[in-house]
Short mmCIF file of C-alpha atoms in Angstrom, two decimals:
data_model
loop_
_atom_site.label_atom_id
_atom_site.label_comp_id
_atom_site.label_asym_id
_atom_site.label_seq_id
_atom_site.Cartn_x
_atom_site.Cartn_y
_atom_site.Cartn_z
CA MET A 2 -10.03 -32.11 -1.08
CA ARG A 3 -6.28 -32.30 -2.18
CA SER A 4 -7.49 -32.21 -5.92
CA TYR A 5 -9.15 -28.76 -5.34
CA LEU A 6 -6.24 -26.89 -4.02
CA LYS A 7 -4.45 -28.42 -6.81
CA THR A 8 -6.92 -26.83 -9.07
CA LEU A 9 -6.68 -23.47 -6.70
CA HIS A 10 -2.85 -23.73 -6.99
CA THR A 11 -2.98 -24.29 -11.34
CA LEU A 12 -5.23 -21.59 -10.96
CA LEU A 13 -3.23 -18.73 -9.37
CA GLU A 14 0.10 -20.12 -11.60
CA GLY A 15 1.71 -16.64 -11.68
CA ALA A 16 0.04 -14.84 -9.36
CA PRO A 17 2.03 -13.21 -6.50
CA ASP A 18 0.08 -14.06 -3.45
CA GLN A 19 -0.30 -17.70 -5.18
CA GLU A 20 0.99 -19.87 -2.33
CA LEU A 21 -0.23 -18.16 0.80
CA VAL A 22 -3.46 -17.49 -0.92
CA VAL A 23 -3.27 -21.45 -1.54
CA ASP A 24 -1.65 -22.01 1.89
CA GLY A 25 -4.91 -19.84 4.02
CA VAL A 26 -7.81 -22.05 1.75
CA ARG A 27 -6.34 -25.60 3.16
CA GLN A 28 -5.89 -23.87 6.92
CA HIS A 29 -9.64 -22.81 6.29
CA ILE A 30 -10.86 -25.94 4.78
CA ILE A 31 -8.94 -28.21 8.17
CA ASP A 32 -10.77 -25.40 10.36
CA ALA A 33 -13.73 -26.05 9.61
CA LEU A 34 -13.58 -29.76 9.02
CA GLY A 35 -12.07 -30.31 12.55
CA PRO A 36 -12.35 -33.78 13.49
CA GLU A 37 -14.89 -34.79 10.81
CA ALA A 38 -12.10 -34.56 8.50
CA SER A 39 -12.42 -37.85 7.11
CA ASP A 40 -16.00 -37.89 6.72
CA PRO A 41 -16.36 -37.90 2.99
CA ALA A 42 -19.96 -36.24 2.64
CA ARG A 43 -18.22 -32.77 5.66
CA VAL A 44 -15.28 -32.38 2.94
CA ARG A 45 -17.65 -32.21 0.19
CA ASP A 46 -20.10 -29.71 2.28
CA VAL A 47 -17.04 -27.90 3.11
CA LEU A 48 -15.78 -27.19 -0.46
CA HIS A 49 -19.21 -26.28 -2.07
CA GLU A 50 -19.26 -23.12 0.92
CA LEU A 51 -15.73 -22.11 -0.23
CA GLY A 52 -17.03 -22.11 -4.15
CA ASP A 53 -15.68 -22.36 -7.76
CA PRO A 54 -11.80 -22.32 -6.69
CA ALA A 55 -12.14 -21.04 -10.40
CA ALA A 56 -13.65 -18.26 -8.58
CA ILE A 57 -11.78 -18.71 -5.30
CA ALA A 58 -8.34 -17.79 -8.16
CA ALA A 59 -10.26 -14.34 -9.97
CA ASP A 60 -10.85 -13.07 -6.51
CA ALA A 61 -7.60 -13.15 -5.25
CA ARG A 62 -5.46 -12.29 -8.69
CA THR A 63 -7.74 -8.41 -8.97
CA SER A 64 -7.69 -7.79 -5.27
CA THR A 65 -6.09 -4.61 -5.00
CA ASN A 66 -4.93 -5.45 -1.34
CA PRO A 67 -1.82 -7.93 -1.32
CA ILE A 68 -1.99 -10.21 1.25
CA GLN A 69 0.93 -8.17 4.00
CA LEU A 70 2.99 -10.77 5.90
CA PRO A 71 3.94 -10.22 9.46
CA PHE A 72 7.48 -7.99 9.17
CA LEU A 73 9.29 -10.85 10.82
CA GLN A 74 8.24 -12.76 7.55
CA ARG A 75 9.60 -10.17 5.18
CA ARG A 76 12.54 -9.32 3.21
CA SER A 77 13.05 -6.45 6.14
CA GLY A 78 12.41 -8.96 9.01
CA ALA A 79 15.66 -10.51 8.08
CA ILE A 80 17.45 -7.24 6.92
CA LEU A 81 17.38 -5.65 10.37
CA THR A 82 17.74 -8.91 12.19
CA VAL A 83 20.86 -9.42 10.42
CA LEU A 84 22.03 -5.58 11.50
CA LEU A 85 20.94 -5.97 14.69
CA LEU A 86 22.57 -9.65 14.92
CA THR A 87 25.58 -7.77 13.63
CA VAL A 88 25.68 -3.69 13.89
CA GLY A 89 23.16 -3.55 16.84
CA ALA A 90 25.87 -5.59 18.37
CA PHE A 91 28.65 -2.95 18.57
CA ILE A 92 26.29 -0.36 18.17
CA VAL A 93 24.92 -1.56 21.67
CA PRO A 94 26.81 -4.09 23.27
CA VAL A 95 24.88 -7.10 23.78
CA ALA A 96 22.24 -5.76 23.84
CA GLY A 97 21.64 -4.96 20.26
CA TRP A 98 22.64 -8.79 19.90
CA ILE A 99 20.39 -10.38 21.81
CA VAL A 100 17.36 -8.78 20.16
CA GLY A 101 18.13 -9.58 17.11
CA LEU A 102 18.92 -12.69 18.15
CA GLY A 103 15.01 -12.90 19.96
CA LEU A 104 13.53 -11.58 15.76
CA LEU A 105 15.87 -14.61 14.12
CA TRP A 106 14.02 -17.17 17.03
CA PHE A 107 10.41 -15.77 16.51
CA SER A 108 10.98 -15.39 12.44
CA THR A 109 9.50 -18.69 10.60
CA GLY A 110 11.58 -17.69 7.70
CA TRP A 111 14.52 -19.95 8.75
CA THR A 112 15.40 -23.67 9.84
CA LEU A 113 15.77 -24.73 12.59
CA VAL A 114 19.59 -25.68 11.58
CA ASP A 115 20.22 -21.96 10.56
CA LYS A 116 18.90 -20.48 13.67
CA LEU A 117 21.29 -22.22 15.19
CA THR A 118 24.31 -22.01 13.20
CA ALA A 119 23.32 -18.05 13.04
CA THR A 120 23.53 -18.25 17.14
CA LEU A 121 26.48 -20.64 17.85
CA ALA A 122 29.25 -18.88 15.01
CA PRO A 123 29.86 -16.03 16.51
CA ILE A 124 29.96 -17.61 19.84
CA VAL A 125 32.11 -20.65 18.69
CA LEU A 126 34.54 -17.88 16.70
CA THR A 127 34.94 -15.43 19.46
CA VAL A 128 36.44 -18.80 21.99
CA LEU A 129 38.74 -19.96 19.11
CA SER A 130 40.01 -16.63 18.69
CA LEU A 131 40.63 -16.23 22.86
CA GLY A 132 42.17 -19.36 22.65
CA LEU A 133 44.66 -17.79 19.84
CA ALA A 134 45.55 -14.61 21.71
CA TYR A 135 46.34 -16.91 25.10
CA LEU A 136 48.37 -19.42 23.48
CA PHE A 137 50.56 -16.04 21.51
CA THR A 138 50.26 -13.67 24.09
CA PRO A 139 51.22 -10.57 22.31
CA PHE A 140 47.96 -10.68 20.35
CA PRO A 141 45.97 -8.66 22.33
CA ALA A 142 42.80 -10.88 24.07
CA HIS A 143 40.27 -7.50 23.47
CA LEU A 144 41.10 -7.93 19.64
CA GLY A 145 40.79 -11.87 20.11
CA LEU A 146 37.71 -10.58 21.35
CA LEU A 147 36.22 -7.94 19.34
CA GLY A 148 37.31 -10.02 15.84
CA GLY A 149 36.03 -13.29 16.76
CA PHE A 150 33.15 -11.96 16.83
CA ALA A 151 32.85 -9.36 14.43
CA LEU A 152 33.89 -12.65 11.51
CA GLY A 153 31.33 -15.06 13.35
CA SER A 154 28.77 -11.93 13.14
CA ILE A 155 29.03 -11.04 9.35
CA GLY A 156 29.61 -14.91 8.42
CA ALA A 157 26.58 -15.33 10.43
CA ALA A 158 24.97 -12.55 8.46
CA VAL A 159 25.69 -13.64 5.32
CA PHE A 160 24.24 -17.31 5.49
CA LEU A 161 21.14 -16.17 7.14
CA LEU A 162 20.26 -13.98 4.21
CA ALA A 163 21.16 -16.79 1.53
CA ARG A 164 18.97 -18.70 3.56
CA PHE A 165 15.88 -16.11 4.16
CA ARG A 166 12.30 -17.09 2.42
CA GLU A 167 10.03 -15.51 2.44
CA GLY A 168 7.06 -15.50 3.63
CA GLY A 169 8.38 -18.63 6.45
CA ARG A 170 8.97 -21.06 3.79
CA ALA A 171 12.04 -21.74 6.09
CA HIS A 172 15.33 -23.94 2.86
CA VAL A 173 15.05 -26.93 3.13
CA ALA A 174 17.53 -28.79 1.04
#
C-alpha cells in the first residue's frame, strides 16, 4: 500500500490537488480494507480494484472539477474567522467574537496550540490592561478593557493568518 501511494504521489507531482487526491485514495484503501488491513491478499485485491496509479493520476490531472475544500479549510474561511475575532468583536460586541471562536475551533487549518493562543491572547491582554488601569488610577478602565482586547485580537489575527494551512494540514513545526 505504501509503494502504491508513493507512486501515486510521485505521479501527481506539481498537480494542484496532489495531497487531496493521495489522501482520498489512502482513505478509500483504509475504508475498503476494514479489519482485514493486515491481510496481504486483501490489500492486493483492493489495490487491484483501484487500478493503476498512473490512471488515477492522469484522471486527477485532467479533471475539470477541482476538489473543493470545505469552507473552514479554505483561505476564505480563515479570513472570515479572523475578521469575526477582530472586527466582529467590536461591531457585534461579544457575539461576533464568540462566533469567530466557534469557527476557529471547528477549523482544521490550525493546531490546538494555535487555537489556544488565539483564544487566550485577547483575554490575557485585557486582564493585564485592566490591572494597569487599576494601578494607574488616572488611566480610564474602559480604555484598558478595549485596548487590551483590541491588541490581543489583532495579535491573534496576525498569528492565525501566518499559521493557517489550507486543506486542514495545520502547521506543526
